[in-house]
Amino acid sequence: MEWQPIHKSLAALQVSPNLVDYVQSCRTFDWAQVHRALTGLPDGQGLNIAYEAVDRHASGPRRNHLALRWLGKEGEVRDFTYASLAEQSNRFANVLCTLGVNKGDRIFVLASRIPELYIAVLGTLKQVCVLCPLFSAFGPGPIEQRLALGDGRVLVTTERLFQQRKIAEMRARLPTLEYVLLTDVPAHLDSSVLSLPQLMAAASPQFTIPPTAPEENALLHFTSGTTGKPKGALHVHQAVLFHYMSAHYALDLHPDDVFWCTADPGWVTGTSYGISAPLCHGVTLIVDEAEFDAARWYQILEEQQVTVWYTAPTAIRRLMRMDLEPRQQYDLSHLRFIASVGEPLNPEAVNWGVNRLHLPIHDNWWQTETGGIMIANYAAMEIRPGSMGRPLPGIEARIVELLENGHVRVVDSPTVEGHLALRPGWPSMFRGYWHDEERYARCFVDGWYISGDLARQDEEGYFWFVGRADDIIKTAGHMVGPFEVESALLTHPAVAEAGVIGVPDPVIGEVVKAFVSLKPAFQPSETLRLELIGWGRARLGSAVAPKLIEFQDNLPKTRSGKIMRRLLKARELGLPEGDLSTLERSAEEAESGATDAARSVLP
Ligand code: ATP
Ligand code: MG
């Protein structure tokens, strides 16, 4: 299916873009330049994420610039300047010191997007402890699983989550967990369940970050669990170089920006780009505590005068489903750049952005393991709807073939599908899977990092996502990527979302089956089912088009919003559902946590 490229005119952009000449920027790229853009700890004591994000601004001209504006669920607003964020995170680092929590110890954070979470993250990094953020909707099972796997020493959480997630009960099974710090109790509950406000009030607002080697561990991030049991990817402090550089190029951040990243810090996007990168750039970061709500989101864009917005395909598809006219109903005149990550961004969604938001949506690709954006569409460059764009300067990405002899062959001709591979060496590359050296080693072949995704590259170097290697469907001699089929279905006016799998078939290998959820104005019917089959055939040809279509209201998704095709398939085939710790559930299910505990597979 052909989509019209979206051309850009430099004159029409509201600010001068950071990346104008792609080829030239790639050719002249030099990591030393990125080092120079950051400060480093005073007296050559190393490189620390929190110092670059906060302290260097707090001791410079941006001291009183608004660093973080927090929008509470009930309408409250809390503002933090760079100076106040520095002071608060200093206090938190001192709290850790007082408790004897040291370099390398794992600090877990389990909270919704509240200011204390952001302060704890920055304070943890200052004390050179390893931060492990958890998604607040996790039930007891996934929480315990991760605390055990990561040997957590401290857990920062709220009183409600402490009670509801039954943290006290699981502590008997977590011998390394020494302290639980509650963000919202006025006094210590006992000698190890402590009041964070009380500790913070007693702590000094001054703190000197200890020497931090660039290779010091900083972040432990669990993957989304889309393809199986989540893995703990470890990142180091010099990742900050990449956070900074990638936000400069791929998010086009400028000092006066008001930036909103909708991802939760429970996922890597919510820390790399929801905390580190924007603060490193000294911009104003918007944090919304509430969950998705179309009207609220448009209102935030309007009222906070957001200029750069980083979100995800799942959210964009939900906005599309609402059928609102955002440009007519809201003043979005400050918004100048939109980017998306997490799943393939269907061409339909890119075009919806152009038509309804009057801005294209810039897809970019990366993973928990890569720590930052690897392939992107840029502000000044043409967008080819459905393409993830081109590698960032400093990043070498190629399509490779995995050979039977255990080696790889780099594919030189364009349009050939293969494994998306990256040449290791960028600063935010993961340094290991926690307690799984063997799995880490398997990711590397002949000096390439094999991402696990399949893609192809066109003549101009744009990358096109085909699917996860695990999700590829083999039907009648064809290799079919679910993305292509889902994107075709999404062009039908009734379709809100689609998840495509292969169902084993004795004759043709696998039959393409689509699970489809409909927009509110449409009802499932046999007529519509047949119409969608015809729609697919007309656009994809009969070899690739889905032969089976099933209507399903809510497609199973991870909490980070990715369609779990492996679960659609397991359910279709009556196979074990595997690790469901990251499956998005209703609020009630998460509250009780019962299903999580019962279903999750402990390591
Ligand atoms: P797990 O590794 O546990 O199965 P996951 O791969 O979903 O989970 P993440 O690291 O959060 O965990 O997600 C990275 C993956 O998300 C990528 O490997 C890719 O499959 C998908 N992805 C991210 N961005 C894009 C994009 N722009 N286009 C297509 N796919 C994307
Ligand atoms: Mg993955």
XYZ file of C-alpha atoms and ligand atoms in Angstrom:
635
model
C 0.000 0.000 0.000
C 1.421 3.388 -0.949
C 1.271 6.370 1.367
C 2.145 9.858 0.314
C 5.329 11.187 1.949
C 4.825 14.206 4.177
C 7.119 16.984 3.059
C 8.322 19.686 5.401
C 9.267 23.225 4.678
C 11.884 24.768 6.931
C 10.078 28.074 6.691
C 6.939 26.571 8.175
C 8.659 25.251 11.304
C 8.211 27.429 14.383
C 11.823 27.078 15.529
C 15.018 26.323 13.718
C 15.427 22.532 13.933
C 18.429 20.944 15.643
C 19.012 18.559 12.777
C 18.837 20.155 9.355
C 21.266 18.256 7.177
C 20.995 14.582 8.112
C 23.834 13.269 6.007
C 26.214 15.988 7.109
C 25.287 15.558 10.794
C 25.955 11.836 10.594
C 29.244 12.361 8.832
C 30.596 14.931 11.274
C 29.132 13.369 14.403
C 31.579 13.041 17.266
C 30.883 11.821 20.820
C 33.400 14.336 22.146
C 30.971 17.090 21.114
C 28.246 15.530 23.216
C 30.631 15.309 26.176
C 31.307 19.001 25.762
C 27.597 19.826 25.795
C 27.356 18.344 29.295
C 29.381 19.468 32.288
C 30.654 16.425 34.160
C 30.993 16.408 37.929
C 33.108 19.229 39.366
C 36.870 18.604 39.538
C 36.708 15.808 36.984
C 34.937 13.467 39.405
C 33.040 11.673 36.637
C 29.609 11.811 35.068
C 26.338 11.535 36.969
C 22.872 11.608 35.419
C 21.312 13.633 38.247
C 24.080 16.213 38.189
C 23.588 16.815 34.476
C 19.812 16.824 34.829
C 19.483 19.100 37.829
C 22.515 20.368 39.730
C 24.345 22.034 36.883
C 21.210 24.049 36.066
C 20.600 24.786 39.752
C 24.004 26.365 40.023
C 23.677 28.352 36.815
C 21.382 30.817 35.064
C 18.470 28.347 34.872
C 18.358 28.076 38.655
C 14.881 29.605 38.897
C 13.559 28.166 35.662
C 10.537 25.903 36.077
C 11.921 22.362 35.904
C 8.874 20.264 36.682
C 5.203 21.124 36.828
C 3.142 18.406 38.436
C -0.562 18.184 37.641
C -2.418 16.177 40.263
C -5.444 14.034 39.524
C -7.728 16.360 41.464
C -6.511 19.546 39.835
C -3.692 20.460 42.213
C -0.521 21.908 40.726
C 2.993 21.748 42.225
C 5.906 23.555 40.663
C 9.605 22.820 41.119
C 12.367 25.054 39.861
C 15.743 23.531 39.089
C 16.974 24.917 42.427
C 14.152 23.323 44.408
C 14.483 20.011 42.578
C 18.207 20.046 43.413
C 17.489 20.720 47.058
C 14.796 18.033 47.356
C 16.882 15.397 45.628
C 19.846 16.331 47.855
C 17.688 15.649 50.868
C 16.692 12.268 49.462
C 20.325 11.360 48.775
C 21.144 12.324 52.371
C 18.309 10.112 53.607
C 19.890 7.160 51.816
C 23.283 8.071 53.321
C 21.823 8.213 56.819
C 20.328 4.762 56.352
C 23.706 3.433 55.267
C 22.461 2.733 51.753
C 25.420 2.882 49.425
C 26.738 2.870 45.908
C 25.257 0.070 43.812
C 22.384 -0.773 46.200
C 19.047 -1.172 44.442
C 16.316 1.357 45.262
C 12.882 0.394 43.971
C 10.173 2.978 43.475
C 6.520 1.976 43.381
C 4.227 4.972 43.031
C 1.986 6.722 40.577
C 3.447 9.810 38.934
C 3.795 11.864 42.132
C 6.527 14.448 42.802
C 8.143 12.194 45.449
C 8.846 9.629 42.722
C 10.828 12.138 40.666
C 12.718 13.346 43.729
C 13.530 9.767 44.756
C 14.787 8.939 41.270
C 17.141 11.922 41.202
C 18.285 11.424 44.807
C 18.994 7.751 44.169
C 21.165 8.639 41.196
C 22.997 11.258 43.249
C 23.905 8.667 45.874
C 25.034 6.406 42.969
C 22.527 3.740 43.926
C 20.716 1.786 41.211
C 17.184 2.898 40.513
C 14.512 0.372 39.618
C 11.133 1.953 38.896
C 8.008 -0.188 39.112
C 4.657 0.498 37.539
C 2.195 1.508 40.270
C -0.565 -0.713 38.851
C 1.490 -3.873 39.386
C -0.123 -6.317 41.773
C 1.775 -8.049 44.597
C 3.079 -10.873 42.376
C 4.981 -8.754 39.854
C 6.249 -6.460 42.612
C 7.656 -9.315 44.657
C 9.054 -10.991 41.553
C 11.025 -7.877 40.614
C 12.151 -6.999 44.135
C 13.471 -10.534 44.514
C 15.143 -10.625 41.121
C 16.745 -7.203 41.599
C 17.763 -7.808 45.248
C 16.075 -4.549 46.251
C 17.410 -2.968 49.449
C 14.974 -0.041 49.672
C 11.417 0.368 48.440
C 9.873 3.822 48.164
C 6.099 3.692 47.988
C 2.873 5.185 49.319
C 0.898 4.030 52.322
C -1.996 2.941 50.096
C 0.205 0.795 47.865
C 2.050 -0.565 50.906
C -1.252 -1.794 52.326
C -3.026 -2.832 49.129
C -0.071 -4.635 47.602
C 0.559 -6.448 50.899
C 4.207 -5.411 51.025
C 4.517 -6.290 54.727
C 3.596 -9.924 54.008
C 6.093 -10.351 51.186
C 9.001 -8.962 53.238
C 9.534 -12.280 54.978
C 10.428 -13.681 51.566
C 12.631 -10.734 50.600
C 15.673 -10.890 52.871
C 17.546 -8.082 51.076
C 14.717 -5.555 51.485
C 15.839 -3.562 54.510
C 13.759 -0.392 54.350
C 10.381 0.681 53.090
C 10.010 4.456 52.842
C 6.432 5.716 52.764
C 5.959 9.032 51.001
C 2.829 10.091 52.844
C 2.903 9.087 56.516
C 3.892 11.698 59.108
C 5.777 9.293 61.407
C 7.733 6.039 61.182
C 5.540 2.924 61.461
C 8.360 0.834 62.898
C 12.131 0.560 62.629
C 12.101 -0.390 58.968
C 8.883 1.134 57.601
C 9.788 4.769 57.727
C 8.176 8.115 57.072
C 9.887 9.733 54.128
C 8.590 13.234 55.004
C 10.081 12.873 58.483
C 13.427 11.728 57.099
C 13.432 14.426 54.431
C 12.693 17.163 56.988
C 15.656 16.045 59.067
C 18.019 15.702 56.105
C 20.364 18.424 54.917
C 19.512 20.204 51.645
C 23.229 20.152 50.792
C 24.780 17.100 49.188
C 27.973 16.468 47.284
C 27.601 13.788 44.662
C 30.352 11.197 45.195
C 32.737 10.495 42.331
C 30.758 8.637 39.667
C 32.554 6.615 37.033
C 30.779 6.836 33.675
C 30.398 3.043 33.777
C 28.821 3.028 37.247
C 25.439 1.268 37.297
C 22.516 3.677 37.373
C 19.224 2.136 36.250
C 17.674 -1.299 36.251
C 14.710 -1.366 33.887
C 12.425 -4.275 33.266
C 11.272 -4.768 29.681
C 7.568 -4.670 28.804
C 7.111 -8.432 28.740
C 5.408 -8.310 25.340
C 7.134 -11.450 24.105
C 7.709 -13.287 27.381
C 9.003 -12.897 30.908
C 10.335 -9.357 31.458
C 14.104 -9.020 31.569
C 16.018 -6.587 33.801
C 18.183 -4.383 31.590
C 21.015 -2.580 33.346
C 22.155 0.916 32.339
C 25.068 3.071 33.459
C 25.533 6.767 34.253
C 27.091 7.706 30.940
C 23.728 6.863 29.340
C 23.040 10.518 30.087
C 25.163 11.469 27.073
C 22.753 9.637 24.864
C 19.633 10.874 26.632
C 20.806 14.400 25.980
C 21.957 13.887 22.424
C 18.935 11.893 21.271
C 16.465 14.407 22.697
C 18.389 17.132 20.867
C 18.056 15.382 17.510
C 14.964 13.202 17.687
C 12.730 15.318 19.961
C 14.181 18.606 18.758
C 14.294 20.007 22.302
C 15.127 23.688 22.651
C 15.758 25.500 25.960
C 12.375 27.248 26.082
C 10.339 24.155 25.424
C 7.515 22.888 27.565
C 7.817 19.169 27.141
C 5.292 16.477 27.997
C 6.201 12.806 27.898
C 3.101 10.767 28.673
C 4.992 7.566 29.528
C 5.093 6.346 33.111
C 8.568 6.074 34.674
C 7.739 2.405 35.262
C 8.934 2.034 31.664
C 12.192 3.155 30.190
C 10.584 5.935 28.120
C 9.304 7.493 31.323
C 12.814 7.763 32.775
C 15.057 8.368 29.727
C 12.647 10.932 28.255
C 10.225 11.496 31.139
C 13.012 12.596 33.525
C 16.625 12.553 32.369
C 16.673 13.966 28.826
C 14.320 16.943 29.266
C 15.944 18.022 32.533
C 19.387 17.724 30.958
C 18.139 20.189 28.361
C 16.910 22.532 31.079
C 13.358 22.630 29.713
C 10.076 22.585 31.634
C 8.771 19.079 32.127
C 5.037 18.455 32.519
C 4.010 15.479 34.650
C 0.382 14.436 34.747
C -0.613 12.108 37.547
C -3.893 11.027 35.916
C -4.414 8.227 33.439
C -5.464 8.704 29.811
C -8.440 10.948 29.229
C -8.795 12.552 25.795
C -10.367 15.814 26.950
C -7.917 16.171 29.832
C -4.974 15.568 27.517
C -6.042 18.186 25.006
C -6.661 20.560 27.883
C -3.148 19.977 29.228
C -1.657 20.630 25.797
C -3.620 23.881 25.660
C -3.288 25.175 29.219
C 0.332 24.221 29.785
C 1.246 25.491 26.336
C 3.087 22.286 25.574
C 5.488 22.692 22.676
C 6.909 19.170 22.340
C 4.829 16.090 23.066
C 6.134 12.522 23.249
C 3.493 9.830 23.405
C 2.644 6.334 22.165
C 0.622 4.736 19.355
C -1.864 3.238 21.795
C -2.724 6.728 23.101
C -2.903 8.153 19.595
C -5.280 5.397 18.495
C -7.466 6.154 21.498
C -7.553 9.823 20.552
C -8.407 8.848 16.984
C -11.268 6.704 18.246
C -12.823 9.699 20.034
C -13.428 11.539 16.791
C -12.870 14.969 18.373
C -11.728 18.049 16.474
C -8.815 19.081 18.698
C -7.690 22.063 16.638
C -11.162 23.533 16.657
C -12.008 22.786 20.260
C -8.652 23.619 21.855
C -5.919 26.186 21.394
C -2.953 24.039 20.428
C -1.016 26.870 18.869
C 2.087 26.291 21.026
C 2.432 22.661 20.017
C 5.108 22.314 17.360
C 6.480 18.756 17.506
C 4.909 15.370 18.249
C 6.745 12.075 18.537
C 5.675 8.535 19.307
C 7.318 5.321 20.457
C 6.526 1.859 21.778
C 4.805 0.135 18.907
C 4.624 0.584 15.194
C 2.842 3.805 14.332
C 0.337 3.003 11.640
C 0.410 5.351 8.616
C -3.236 6.077 9.326
C -2.192 7.597 12.663
C 0.489 9.784 11.061
C -2.061 11.115 8.621
C -4.624 11.621 11.352
C -2.034 13.845 13.049
C -1.669 15.930 9.911
C -5.424 16.263 9.417
C -6.616 16.728 12.986
C -3.653 18.088 14.952
C -2.220 19.891 11.947
C 1.127 18.299 12.772
C 2.594 15.003 11.646
C 3.493 12.468 14.315
C 7.147 11.470 14.269
C 7.598 7.769 14.892
C 10.781 6.584 16.512
C 12.114 3.180 17.440
C 14.090 1.919 20.387
C 13.988 -0.613 23.214
C 14.558 -0.900 26.938
C 17.907 -2.431 26.013
C 19.023 0.509 23.872
C 18.222 3.019 26.626
C 17.395 5.712 24.085
C 16.002 6.488 20.633
C 17.928 4.675 17.888
C 15.921 5.365 14.744
C 13.739 8.412 14.273
C 11.854 10.793 12.065
C 13.207 14.314 12.456
C 11.601 17.741 12.611
C 13.122 19.006 9.395
C 12.845 15.856 7.343
C 10.282 14.225 5.148
C 8.149 11.595 6.856
C 7.248 8.414 5.056
C 4.138 7.304 6.935
C 4.691 3.815 8.348
C 8.469 4.207 8.491
C 10.405 4.526 11.759
C 12.820 6.919 10.085
C 16.601 6.866 10.009
C 19.273 6.062 12.615
C 20.462 8.854 14.849
C 23.872 10.342 14.151
C 26.403 8.121 15.922
C 24.213 5.027 15.538
C 24.945 2.300 13.034
C 21.839 0.250 12.270
C 21.698 -2.444 9.612
C 19.530 -5.267 8.387
C 21.266 -8.612 8.875
C 20.531 -12.209 8.094
C 21.117 -14.768 10.838
C 22.895 -17.688 9.242
C 22.553 -21.308 10.246
C 26.267 -21.467 11.092
C 25.684 -18.993 13.909
C 27.098 -15.957 12.075
C 25.411 -12.961 10.504
C 25.494 -11.569 7.018
C 24.823 -7.881 6.530
C 22.121 -7.346 3.915
C 23.341 -4.798 1.418
C 20.406 -4.548 -0.940
C 17.514 -2.341 0.086
C 13.970 -3.585 0.705
C 15.150 -7.035 1.863
C 13.635 -7.986 5.202
C 15.874 -9.207 7.994
C 16.896 -8.711 11.596
C 17.346 -5.152 12.753
C 20.852 -5.032 14.221
C 22.857 -2.263 15.871
C 26.598 -1.818 16.257
C 27.193 -1.631 20.048
C 29.118 1.242 21.539
C 26.655 4.052 22.240
C 26.539 5.206 25.885
C 22.973 4.129 26.795
C 23.409 0.581 25.529
C 22.433 -1.903 28.256
C 25.342 -3.504 30.089
C 23.614 -6.740 31.007
C 20.406 -8.535 31.871
C 20.297 -8.688 35.645
C 21.233 -12.200 36.775
C 21.080 -13.518 33.216
C 24.518 -13.290 31.652
C 23.792 -16.077 29.224
C 20.784 -14.353 27.711
C 22.751 -11.135 27.407
C 25.540 -12.923 25.573
C 23.033 -14.409 23.126
C 22.025 -10.907 21.966
C 25.387 -10.351 20.292
C 26.587 -12.007 17.113
C 29.743 -11.085 15.200
C 29.896 -7.681 16.844
C 26.235 -6.817 16.249
C 23.447 -6.433 18.769
C 20.471 -8.355 17.409
C 17.340 -6.460 18.442
C 14.788 -9.239 18.011
C 12.784 -7.084 15.570
C 12.541 -7.593 11.818
C 12.665 -4.649 9.459
C 13.759 -3.507 6.027
C 15.493 -0.413 4.783
C 14.566 1.507 1.661
C 16.875 3.132 -0.878
C 17.141 6.365 1.122
C 17.933 4.550 4.348
C 14.503 4.792 5.993
C 13.741 1.783 8.186
C 10.370 0.015 7.988
C 9.227 -2.186 10.850
C 8.056 -5.635 9.797
C 7.365 -7.260 13.159
C 8.970 -8.895 16.114
C 10.881 -11.971 15.057
C 8.548 -14.021 17.314
C 5.371 -12.605 15.736
C 6.141 -13.229 12.075
C 3.511 -15.331 10.323
C 4.510 -17.918 7.742
C 1.600 -18.460 5.395
C 1.648 -20.273 2.053
C 5.321 -19.534 1.511
C 5.015 -15.847 2.513
C 6.433 -14.158 5.578
C 3.781 -11.782 6.859
C 4.443 -9.095 9.450
C 1.413 -8.306 11.636
C 2.055 -4.564 11.360
C 1.321 -4.476 7.642
C -1.989 -6.291 8.093
C -3.006 -4.261 11.139
C -2.228 -1.004 9.344
C -4.407 -2.011 6.394
C -7.324 -2.852 8.666
C -6.918 0.429 10.489
C -7.682 2.336 7.322
C -11.267 1.033 7.530
C -13.504 3.634 9.177
C -14.957 1.137 11.674
C -11.659 -0.197 13.025
C -10.155 1.233 16.188
C -7.450 -1.346 16.797
C -6.264 -4.639 15.349
C -3.975 -7.440 16.527
C -2.875 -10.032 13.991
C -1.507 -13.542 14.593
C -0.849 -16.767 12.674
C -3.030 -19.785 13.454
C -1.384 -23.116 12.569
C -2.839 -24.735 9.451
C -1.890 -28.157 8.049
C -1.995 -26.966 4.441
C -0.565 -23.449 4.305
C 1.517 -23.389 7.502
C -0.362 -20.592 9.216
C -3.574 -18.725 8.511
C -3.576 -14.964 9.137
C -6.119 -14.102 11.801
C -7.061 -10.602 12.933
C -8.635 -9.576 16.211
C -10.408 -6.298 15.687
C -11.877 -3.770 18.101
C -14.368 -1.295 16.680
C -14.910 2.420 17.137
C -17.830 3.291 19.455
C -20.244 4.023 16.593
C -19.911 0.510 15.097
C -21.277 -2.879 16.104
C -19.844 -6.293 15.221
C -21.836 -8.070 12.528
C -21.350 -10.776 9.931
C -21.669 -8.150 7.198
C -18.902 -6.065 8.727
C -16.719 -9.141 9.172
C -17.040 -10.002 5.485
C -16.506 -6.394 4.539
C -13.238 -6.308 6.517
C -12.043 -9.507 4.872
C -12.712 -7.921 1.484
C -11.086 -4.669 2.623
C -7.918 -6.542 3.604
C -7.865 -8.518 0.362
C -8.208 -5.397 -1.767
C -5.305 -3.735 -0.019
C -2.957 -6.599 0.756
C -3.751 -9.307 -1.776
C -5.239 -12.643 -0.825
C -1.930 -14.201 0.288
C -1.345 -11.660 3.035
C -4.889 -10.529 3.936
C -6.495 -12.008 7.050
C -8.746 -14.963 6.319
C -10.175 -14.981 9.816
C -11.520 -11.985 11.679
C -12.779 -11.943 15.237
C -14.246 -8.925 16.998
C -12.848 -8.307 20.453
C -13.608 -5.257 22.549
C -10.331 -4.888 24.369
C -7.212 -6.351 22.890
C -4.789 -7.598 25.555
C -2.025 -5.055 26.065
C 0.966 -4.524 28.263
C 0.736 -1.714 30.770
C 2.969 0.265 28.446
C 0.279 -0.083 25.786
C 1.640 -2.759 23.443
C -0.684 -5.326 21.926
C 0.281 -8.747 23.335
C 0.035 -10.879 20.229
C 1.612 -13.829 22.022
C -1.377 -13.785 24.395
C -3.914 -13.564 21.563
C -2.193 -16.588 20.096
C -1.958 -18.577 23.333
C -5.660 -17.989 23.983
C -6.571 -18.885 20.425
C -4.640 -22.143 20.666
C -5.523 -22.933 24.266
C -1.850 -22.820 25.282
C -0.422 -21.616 28.630
C -0.577 -17.834 28.845
C 2.938 -17.464 30.265
C 4.076 -14.461 32.299
C 1.218 -11.966 32.603
C 2.833 -9.634 35.076
C 2.740 -6.715 32.668
C -0.744 -7.331 31.292
C -2.934 -4.247 31.571
C -5.842 -4.953 33.880
C -8.862 -3.158 35.194
C -8.302 -0.930 38.219
C -10.176 -3.394 40.474
C -8.010 -6.306 39.432
C -4.872 -4.293 40.066
C -6.194 -3.196 43.472
C -6.705 -6.752 44.599
C -3.588 -8.009 42.853
C -5.021 -11.482 43.207
C -4.758 -12.468 39.577
C -1.258 -11.086 39.216
C -0.056 -13.094 42.152
C -1.679 -16.258 40.953
C -0.610 -16.010 37.360
C 2.829 -14.537 37.362
C 5.709 -16.918 36.941
C 8.322 -16.405 39.595
C 11.894 -16.652 38.431
P 9.890 -7.839 25.942
O 11.281 -7.614 25.451
O 9.849 -8.139 27.410
O 9.080 -8.760 25.118
P 9.225 -5.306 24.781
O 10.194 -5.681 23.719
O 7.873 -4.873 24.341
O 9.093 -6.450 25.857
P 10.299 -2.729 25.315
O 11.756 -2.680 25.420
O 9.489 -1.820 26.167
O 9.831 -4.171 25.683
O 9.840 -2.457 23.829
C 10.709 -2.428 22.741
C 10.034 -3.025 21.541
O 8.861 -2.282 21.221
C 10.843 -3.013 20.297
O 11.764 -4.080 20.246
C 9.776 -3.107 19.223
O 9.345 -4.443 19.044
C 8.663 -2.290 19.815
N 8.736 -0.907 19.311
C 9.128 0.189 19.983
N 9.031 1.279 19.209
C 8.601 0.868 18.018
C 8.315 1.519 16.778
N 8.446 2.826 16.631
N 7.895 0.749 15.749
C 7.761 -0.576 15.891
N 8.000 -1.228 17.021
C 8.416 -0.531 18.078
Mg 12.012 -6.644 23.809
